[in-house]
Coordinates of C-alpha atoms in Angstrom, one line a residue:
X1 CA 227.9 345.4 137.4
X2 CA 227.8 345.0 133.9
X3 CA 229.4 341.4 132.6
X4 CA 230.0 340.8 129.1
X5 CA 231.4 337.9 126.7
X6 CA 232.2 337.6 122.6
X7 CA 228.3 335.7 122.8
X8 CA 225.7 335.3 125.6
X9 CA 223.5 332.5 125.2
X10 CA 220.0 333.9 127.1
X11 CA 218.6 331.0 126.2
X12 CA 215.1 332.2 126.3
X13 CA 216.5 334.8 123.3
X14 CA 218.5 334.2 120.2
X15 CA 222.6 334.3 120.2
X16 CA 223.9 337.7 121.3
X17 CA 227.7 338.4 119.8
X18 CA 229.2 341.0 121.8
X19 CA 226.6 340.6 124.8
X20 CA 226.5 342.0 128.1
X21 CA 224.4 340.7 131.6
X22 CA 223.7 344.0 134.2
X23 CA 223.9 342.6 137.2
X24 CA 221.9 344.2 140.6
X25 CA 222.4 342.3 143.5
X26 CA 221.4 338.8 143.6
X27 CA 219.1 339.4 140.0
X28 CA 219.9 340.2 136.5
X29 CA 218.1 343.6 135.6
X30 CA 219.5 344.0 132.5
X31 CA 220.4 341.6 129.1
X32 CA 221.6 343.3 125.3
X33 CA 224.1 344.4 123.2
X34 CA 227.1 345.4 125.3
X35 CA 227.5 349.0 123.7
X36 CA 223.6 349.5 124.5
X37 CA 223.9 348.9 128.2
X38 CA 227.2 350.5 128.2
X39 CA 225.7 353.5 127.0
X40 CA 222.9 353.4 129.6
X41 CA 224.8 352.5 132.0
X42 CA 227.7 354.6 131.8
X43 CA 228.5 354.1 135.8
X44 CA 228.3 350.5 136.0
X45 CA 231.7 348.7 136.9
X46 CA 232.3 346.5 133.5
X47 CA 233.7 343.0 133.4
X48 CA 234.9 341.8 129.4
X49 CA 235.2 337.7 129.4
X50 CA 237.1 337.8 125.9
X51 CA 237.3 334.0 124.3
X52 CA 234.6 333.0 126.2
X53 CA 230.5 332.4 125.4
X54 CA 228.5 333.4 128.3
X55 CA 225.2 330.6 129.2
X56 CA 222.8 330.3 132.3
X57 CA 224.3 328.5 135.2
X58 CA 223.5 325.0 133.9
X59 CA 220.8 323.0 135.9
X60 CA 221.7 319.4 136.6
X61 CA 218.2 318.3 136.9
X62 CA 218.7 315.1 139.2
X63 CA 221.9 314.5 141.6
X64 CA 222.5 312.5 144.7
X65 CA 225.2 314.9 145.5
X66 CA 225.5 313.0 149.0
X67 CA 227.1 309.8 147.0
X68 CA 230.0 312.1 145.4
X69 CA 232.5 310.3 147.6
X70 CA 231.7 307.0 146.1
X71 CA 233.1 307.8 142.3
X72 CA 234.4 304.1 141.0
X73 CA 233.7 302.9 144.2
X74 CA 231.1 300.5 142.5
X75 CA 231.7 300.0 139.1
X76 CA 229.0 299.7 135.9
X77 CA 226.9 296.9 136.9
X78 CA 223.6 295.8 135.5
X79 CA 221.3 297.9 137.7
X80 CA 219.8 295.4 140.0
X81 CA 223.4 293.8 140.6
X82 CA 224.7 297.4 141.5
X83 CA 222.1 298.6 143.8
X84 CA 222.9 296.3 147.0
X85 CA 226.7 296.8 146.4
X86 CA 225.9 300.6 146.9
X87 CA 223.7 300.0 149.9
X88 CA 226.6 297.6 151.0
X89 CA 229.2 301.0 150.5
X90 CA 227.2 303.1 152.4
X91 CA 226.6 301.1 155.5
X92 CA 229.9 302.0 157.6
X93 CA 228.9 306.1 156.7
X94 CA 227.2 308.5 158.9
X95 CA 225.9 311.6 159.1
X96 CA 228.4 313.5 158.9
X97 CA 230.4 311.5 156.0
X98 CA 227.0 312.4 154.1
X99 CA 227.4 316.3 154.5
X100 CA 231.0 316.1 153.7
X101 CA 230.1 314.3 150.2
X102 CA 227.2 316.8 149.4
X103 CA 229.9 319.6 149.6
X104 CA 232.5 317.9 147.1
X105 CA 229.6 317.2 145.1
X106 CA 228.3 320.7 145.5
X107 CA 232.2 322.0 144.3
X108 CA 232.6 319.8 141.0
X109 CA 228.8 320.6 140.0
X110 CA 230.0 324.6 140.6
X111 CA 233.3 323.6 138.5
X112 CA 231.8 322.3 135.7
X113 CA 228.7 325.4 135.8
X114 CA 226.3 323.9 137.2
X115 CA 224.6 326.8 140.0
X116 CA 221.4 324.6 139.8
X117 CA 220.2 321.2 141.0
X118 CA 217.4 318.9 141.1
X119 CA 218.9 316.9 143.9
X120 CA 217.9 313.6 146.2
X121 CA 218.8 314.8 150.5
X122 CA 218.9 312.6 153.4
X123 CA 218.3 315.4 155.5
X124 CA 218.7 319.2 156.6
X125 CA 222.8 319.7 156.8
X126 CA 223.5 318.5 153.6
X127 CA 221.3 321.1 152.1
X128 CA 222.3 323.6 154.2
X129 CA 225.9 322.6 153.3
X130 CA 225.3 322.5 149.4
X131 CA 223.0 326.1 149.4
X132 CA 226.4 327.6 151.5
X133 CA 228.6 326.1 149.0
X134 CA 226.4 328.0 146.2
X135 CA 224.3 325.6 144.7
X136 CA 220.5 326.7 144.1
X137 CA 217.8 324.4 143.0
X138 CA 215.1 321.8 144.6
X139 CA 216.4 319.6 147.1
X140 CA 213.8 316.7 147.0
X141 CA 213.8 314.7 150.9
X142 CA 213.5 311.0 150.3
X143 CA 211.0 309.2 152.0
X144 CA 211.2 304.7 151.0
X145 CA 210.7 301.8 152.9
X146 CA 208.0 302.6 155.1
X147 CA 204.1 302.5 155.7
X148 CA 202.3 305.7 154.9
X149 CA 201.6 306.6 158.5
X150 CA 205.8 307.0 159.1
X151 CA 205.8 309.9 157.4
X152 CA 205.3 312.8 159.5
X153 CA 208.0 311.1 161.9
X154 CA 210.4 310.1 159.1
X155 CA 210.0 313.9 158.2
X156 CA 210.7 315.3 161.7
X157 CA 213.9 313.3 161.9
X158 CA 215.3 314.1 159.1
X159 CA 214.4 318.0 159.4
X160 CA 212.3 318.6 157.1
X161 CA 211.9 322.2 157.0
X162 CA 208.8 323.9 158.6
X163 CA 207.6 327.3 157.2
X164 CA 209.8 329.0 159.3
X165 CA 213.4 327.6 158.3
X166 CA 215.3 329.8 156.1
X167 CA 217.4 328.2 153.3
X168 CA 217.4 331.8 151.2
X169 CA 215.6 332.4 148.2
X170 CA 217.5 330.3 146.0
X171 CA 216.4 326.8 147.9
X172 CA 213.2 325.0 147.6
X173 CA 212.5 322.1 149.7
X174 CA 210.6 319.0 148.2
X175 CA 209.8 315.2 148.9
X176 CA 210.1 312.6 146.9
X177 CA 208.9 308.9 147.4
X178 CA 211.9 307.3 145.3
X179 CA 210.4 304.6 143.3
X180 CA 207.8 301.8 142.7
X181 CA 210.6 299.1 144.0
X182 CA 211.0 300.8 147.4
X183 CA 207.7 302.2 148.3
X184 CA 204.2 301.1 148.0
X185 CA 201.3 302.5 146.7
X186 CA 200.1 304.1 149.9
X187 CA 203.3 305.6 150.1
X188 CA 203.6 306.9 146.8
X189 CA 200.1 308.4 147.1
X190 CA 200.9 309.8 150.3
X191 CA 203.9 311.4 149.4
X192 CA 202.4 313.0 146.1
X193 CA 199.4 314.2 148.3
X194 CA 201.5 315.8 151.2
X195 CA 203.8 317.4 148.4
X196 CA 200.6 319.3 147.1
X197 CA 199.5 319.8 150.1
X198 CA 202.6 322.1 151.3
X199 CA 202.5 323.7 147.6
X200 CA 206.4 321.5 147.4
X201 CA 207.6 319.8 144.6
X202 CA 207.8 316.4 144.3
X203 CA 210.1 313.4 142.0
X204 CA 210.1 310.1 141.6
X205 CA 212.4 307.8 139.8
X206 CA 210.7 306.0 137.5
X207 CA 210.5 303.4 134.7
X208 CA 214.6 303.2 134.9
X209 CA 215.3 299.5 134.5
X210 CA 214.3 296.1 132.9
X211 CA 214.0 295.1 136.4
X212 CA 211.6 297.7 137.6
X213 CA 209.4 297.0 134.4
X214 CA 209.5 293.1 135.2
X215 CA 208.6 294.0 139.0
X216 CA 205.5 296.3 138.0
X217 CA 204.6 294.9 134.9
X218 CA 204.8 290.8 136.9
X219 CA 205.6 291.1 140.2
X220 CA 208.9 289.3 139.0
X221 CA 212.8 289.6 138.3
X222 CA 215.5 290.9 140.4
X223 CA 214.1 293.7 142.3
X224 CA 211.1 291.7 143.6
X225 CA 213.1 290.6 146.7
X226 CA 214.0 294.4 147.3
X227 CA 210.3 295.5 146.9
X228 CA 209.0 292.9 149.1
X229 CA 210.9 294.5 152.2
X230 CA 210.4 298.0 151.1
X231 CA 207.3 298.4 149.1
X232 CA 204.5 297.3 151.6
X233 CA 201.5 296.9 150.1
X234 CA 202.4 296.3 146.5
X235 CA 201.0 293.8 143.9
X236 CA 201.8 293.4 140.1
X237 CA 200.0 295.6 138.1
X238 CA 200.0 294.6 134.4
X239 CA 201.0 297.5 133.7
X240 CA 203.7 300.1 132.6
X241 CA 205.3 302.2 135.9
X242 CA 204.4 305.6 134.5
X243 CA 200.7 304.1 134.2
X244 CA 200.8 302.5 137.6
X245 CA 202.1 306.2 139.0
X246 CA 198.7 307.7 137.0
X247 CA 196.3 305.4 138.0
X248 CA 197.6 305.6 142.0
X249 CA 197.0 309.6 140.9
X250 CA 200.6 310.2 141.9
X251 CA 201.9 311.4 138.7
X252 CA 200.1 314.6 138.7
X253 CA 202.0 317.5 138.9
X254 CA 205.4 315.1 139.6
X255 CA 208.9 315.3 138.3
X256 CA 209.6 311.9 136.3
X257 CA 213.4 310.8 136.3
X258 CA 215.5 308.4 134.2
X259 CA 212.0 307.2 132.0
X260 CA 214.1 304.5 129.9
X261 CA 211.5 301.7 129.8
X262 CA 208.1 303.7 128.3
X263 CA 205.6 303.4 125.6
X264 CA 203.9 306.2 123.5
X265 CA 200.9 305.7 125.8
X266 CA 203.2 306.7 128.8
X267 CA 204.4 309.4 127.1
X268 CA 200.9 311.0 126.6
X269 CA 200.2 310.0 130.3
X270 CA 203.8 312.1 131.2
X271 CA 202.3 315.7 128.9
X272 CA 199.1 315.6 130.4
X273 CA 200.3 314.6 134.0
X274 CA 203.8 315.6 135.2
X275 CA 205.3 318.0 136.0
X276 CA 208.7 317.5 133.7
X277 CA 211.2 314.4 132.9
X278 CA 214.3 314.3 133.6
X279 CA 216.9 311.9 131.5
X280 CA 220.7 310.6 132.7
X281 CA 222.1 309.1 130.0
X282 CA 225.8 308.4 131.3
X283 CA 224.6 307.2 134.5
X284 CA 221.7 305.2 132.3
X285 CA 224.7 303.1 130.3
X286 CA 226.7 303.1 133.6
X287 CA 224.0 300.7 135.2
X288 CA 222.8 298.7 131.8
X289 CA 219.9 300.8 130.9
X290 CA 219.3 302.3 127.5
X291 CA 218.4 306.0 127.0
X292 CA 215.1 307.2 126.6
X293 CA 213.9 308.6 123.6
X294 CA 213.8 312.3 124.7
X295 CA 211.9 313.7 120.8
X296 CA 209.0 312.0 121.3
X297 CA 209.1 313.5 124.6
X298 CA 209.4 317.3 123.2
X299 CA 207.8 316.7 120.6
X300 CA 204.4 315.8 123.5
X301 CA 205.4 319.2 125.0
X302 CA 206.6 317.0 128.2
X303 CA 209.8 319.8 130.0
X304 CA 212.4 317.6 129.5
X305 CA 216.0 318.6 131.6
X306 CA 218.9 316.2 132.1
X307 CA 221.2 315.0 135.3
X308 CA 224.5 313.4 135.9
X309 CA 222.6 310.8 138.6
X310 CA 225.4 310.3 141.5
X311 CA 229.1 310.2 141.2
X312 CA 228.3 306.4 142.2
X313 CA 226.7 305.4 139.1
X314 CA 228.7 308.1 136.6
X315 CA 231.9 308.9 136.1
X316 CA 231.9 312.5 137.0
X317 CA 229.5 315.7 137.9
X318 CA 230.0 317.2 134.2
X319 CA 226.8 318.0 132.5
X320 CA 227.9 318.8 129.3
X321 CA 229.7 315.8 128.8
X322 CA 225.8 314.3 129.9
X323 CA 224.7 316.6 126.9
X324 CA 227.4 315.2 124.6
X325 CA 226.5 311.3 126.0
X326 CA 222.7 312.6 125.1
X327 CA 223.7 314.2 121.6
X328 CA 225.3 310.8 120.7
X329 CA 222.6 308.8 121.7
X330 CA 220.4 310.6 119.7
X331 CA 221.7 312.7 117.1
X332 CA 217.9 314.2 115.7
X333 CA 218.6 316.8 119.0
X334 CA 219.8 320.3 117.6
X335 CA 222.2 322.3 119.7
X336 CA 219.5 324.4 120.5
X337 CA 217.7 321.5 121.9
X338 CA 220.5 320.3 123.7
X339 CA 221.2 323.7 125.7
X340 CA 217.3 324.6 126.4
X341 CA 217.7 320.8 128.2
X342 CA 220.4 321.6 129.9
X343 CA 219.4 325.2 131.2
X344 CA 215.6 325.9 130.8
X345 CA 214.3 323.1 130.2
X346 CA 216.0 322.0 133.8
X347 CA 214.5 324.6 135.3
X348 CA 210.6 323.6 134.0
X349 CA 210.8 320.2 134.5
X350 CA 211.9 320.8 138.0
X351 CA 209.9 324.1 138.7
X352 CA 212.1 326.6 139.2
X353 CA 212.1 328.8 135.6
X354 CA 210.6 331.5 138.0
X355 CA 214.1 331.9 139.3
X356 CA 216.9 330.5 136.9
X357 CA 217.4 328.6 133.5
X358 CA 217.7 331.9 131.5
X359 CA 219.3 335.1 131.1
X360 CA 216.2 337.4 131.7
X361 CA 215.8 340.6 134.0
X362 CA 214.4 339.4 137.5
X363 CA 215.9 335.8 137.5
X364 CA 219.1 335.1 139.7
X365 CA 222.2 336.5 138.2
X366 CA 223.3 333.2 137.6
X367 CA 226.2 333.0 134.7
X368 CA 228.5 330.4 133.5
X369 CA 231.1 331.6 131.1
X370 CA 233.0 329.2 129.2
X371 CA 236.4 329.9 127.6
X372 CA 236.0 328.1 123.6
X373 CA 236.6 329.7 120.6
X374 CA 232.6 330.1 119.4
X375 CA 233.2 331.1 115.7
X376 CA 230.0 331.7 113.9
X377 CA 227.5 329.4 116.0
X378 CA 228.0 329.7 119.7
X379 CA 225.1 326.8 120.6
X380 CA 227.6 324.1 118.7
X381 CA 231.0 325.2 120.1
X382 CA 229.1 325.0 124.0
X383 CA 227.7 321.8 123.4
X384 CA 230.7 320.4 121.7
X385 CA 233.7 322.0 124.0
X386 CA 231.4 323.0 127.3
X387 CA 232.0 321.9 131.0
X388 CA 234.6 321.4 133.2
X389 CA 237.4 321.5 130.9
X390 CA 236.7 325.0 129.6
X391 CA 234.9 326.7 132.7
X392 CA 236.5 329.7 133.1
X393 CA 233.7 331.5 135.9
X394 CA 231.0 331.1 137.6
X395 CA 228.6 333.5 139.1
X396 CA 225.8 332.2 141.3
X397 CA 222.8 335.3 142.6
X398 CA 225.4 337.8 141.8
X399 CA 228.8 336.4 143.8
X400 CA 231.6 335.1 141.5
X401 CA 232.0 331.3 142.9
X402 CA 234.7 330.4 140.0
X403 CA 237.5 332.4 138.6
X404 CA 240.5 331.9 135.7
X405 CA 238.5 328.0 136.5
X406 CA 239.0 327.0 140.2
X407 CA 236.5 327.4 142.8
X408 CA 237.5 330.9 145.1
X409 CA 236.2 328.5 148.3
X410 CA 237.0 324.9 148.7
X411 CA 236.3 322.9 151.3
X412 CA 239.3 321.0 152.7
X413 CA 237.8 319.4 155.9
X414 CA 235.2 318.1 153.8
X415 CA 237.4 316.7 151.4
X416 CA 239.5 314.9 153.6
X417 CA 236.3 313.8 155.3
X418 CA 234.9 312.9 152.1
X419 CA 238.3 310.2 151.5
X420 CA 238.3 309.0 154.3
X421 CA 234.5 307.9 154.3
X422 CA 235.6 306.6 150.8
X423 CA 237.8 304.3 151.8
X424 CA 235.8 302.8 154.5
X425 CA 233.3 302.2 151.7
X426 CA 235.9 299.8 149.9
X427 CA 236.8 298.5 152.9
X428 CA 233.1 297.0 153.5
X429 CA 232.7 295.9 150.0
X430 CA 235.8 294.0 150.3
X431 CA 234.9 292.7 153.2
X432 CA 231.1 291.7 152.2

């Protein structure tokens, strides 16, 4: 099937006006000039998306797609104030009110383009649920709160996936230790080393608040209650919580998310050691933390993508409104820049360029075309107009998953279980 649009953005190529995508099954096998591959693939059913600019399916680098229910459930808070409020909202949920969230996160991430994540699970249905919904990516299982020699039992509850569970090609299944504040060193170690160990990726929030600075840096300020119940083992360091990652040898290879507190040491530290950062910057101003200054971090050769965080701490799934929030933060970021973050760039710092990020032959025919008037420079009129509003399809490993804008499959149980689980959330922080 050949797909075409007025401009293709192959990201890992210049502009293409008049573009077209062959697409073979699940993988693209074809990208050029639209009269080219018409003419040498005379056969080929043909698709023409006129008005509309053709990119990757975006990559929304870091989600907690299980919290989607929660949207203004706790409002913008400092971040240490707004952390036991959303452990407060989540107490009356259960299993099941997590899967049903993951899938209405899983739908607006599809909505706004997004065939990609680099997302935070709780456990094997909710992936399950998000892959079925259409979503590819890394789902990262969290492992906090416990002593070192928890988790191979942590990991068996919570179904972590032996080498014989099939997701499909377009999942890969990864650990992450969360952060400094709720694990302690021998955790953080341990999860790093059993991440390389099973060839996995791994993430770890990181150097995100004041608070978590104070707490490594001190041993002091508002999170040192949380990490003296969770993070067994830890003492103040002196130090910076990128350097404490690096010298605990746990930053090596390691997916680095939010970064808003660092130095230019750290930096250096994040291009020789990890694996990619990944930045939030509506989420980041949601919960009082400033945005990270993501040039410096290019400019080290560190693969830098970009997230929305959780509906909880955002105001919605969009990424390109997280581009625009990123633009205007810092306006020394060129369009270019902006949509290599938000496609490619995603893809590195979370290891999956192998598979997506890019229009190239033998990646996943993922596309997202978006219905703006381009003009003369397609890169601007996506970053300035892209994302939910103007999504006008979505194609994830060859199946259309959004047409004329609205998902072809939604899931109506799981939206009403979603709400309901919603409101019992409000409920409990009424009642707390």
């Amino acid at each position: 099937m050949l797909v075409s649009a007025d401009w293709i953005l192959p990201i890992a190529a210049p502009p293409l006006r008049e573009g077209a995508v062959l697409v073979t099954g699940e993988r693209i096998t074809a990208v050029g000039p639209l009269a080219d591959l018409r003419a040498a693939y005379p056969a080929e059913p043909h698709e023409h998306f006129a008005g509309c600019v053709m990119t990757p399916g975006l990559v929304n680098a870091h989600t907690h797609l299980t919290l989607s229910a929660l949207a203004n459930v706790v409002g913008p808070l400092p971040f240490a104030q707004w952390l036991p409020r959303l452990v407060t909202a989540l107490k009356p949920w259960d299993i099941a009110d997590h899967e049903a969230s993951g899938v209405i996160g899983a739908e607006e991430c599809l909505s706004s383009g997004v065939t990609v994540v680099g997302d935070i699970a709780y456990g094997a249905a909710e992936v399950a649920r998000a892959s079925a919904a259409g979503l590819g990516g890394v789902y990262y299982w969290e492992l906090l709160g416990m002593h070192a020699e928890q988790i191979d039992a942590a990991l068996l509850d919570l179904r972590f996936p032996t080498p014989s569970t099939k997701y499909g090609s377009r999942v890969v299944c990864g650990l992450s230790p969360h952060s400094p504040y709720t694990s302690g060193p021998a955790l953080l170690r341990a999860v790093h080393d059993l991440a390389a160990k099973l060839g996995v990726p791994s993430a770890v929030h990181l150097a995100e608040s004041h608070a978590e600075l104070e707490l490594v840096r001190d041993g002091t300020g508002p999170l040192a209650t949380t990490a003296a119940r969770t993070a067994f083992g830890f003492t103040p360091t002196g130090t910076t919580s990128v350097a404490y990652l690096a010298a605990l040898g746990a930053l090596k290879g390691t997916t680095a998310v939010h970064l808003c507190y660092i130095t230019p040491d750290d930096i250096e530290l994040l291009a020789a050691q990890a694996r990619g950062a990944v930045t939030c910057p509506r989420s980041n101003h949601y919960l009082g933390n400033p945005p990270p200054a993501i040039g410096p971090l290019l400019a080290a050769g560190v693969a830098v993508g970009i997230g929305t965080d959780s509906s909880a701490s955002n105001h919605d799934l969009d990424l390109m409104a997280e581009v625009r929030a990123l633009r205007a933060a810092e306006n020394s970021l060129t369009s270019t820049q902006l949509l290599q973050i938000a496609t490619r760039g995603g893809a590195l710092s979370i290891g999956v360029d192998d598979r997506y990020g890019s229009l190239t032959p033998g990646l996943f025919a993922d596309l997202a075309l978006f219905r703006i008037e381009a003009g003369a420079d397609p890169e601007a009129a996506v970053v300035e107009l892209g994302g939910r509003g103007s999504t006008d399809a979505v194609m994830g490993a060859g199946v259309w998953l959004v047409r004329d804008g609205e998902l072809l499959a939604r899931d109506a149980t799981a939206g009403d279980r979603a709400a309901d689980a919603r409101g019992r959330s409000l409920d409990a922080l009424r009642s707390a």
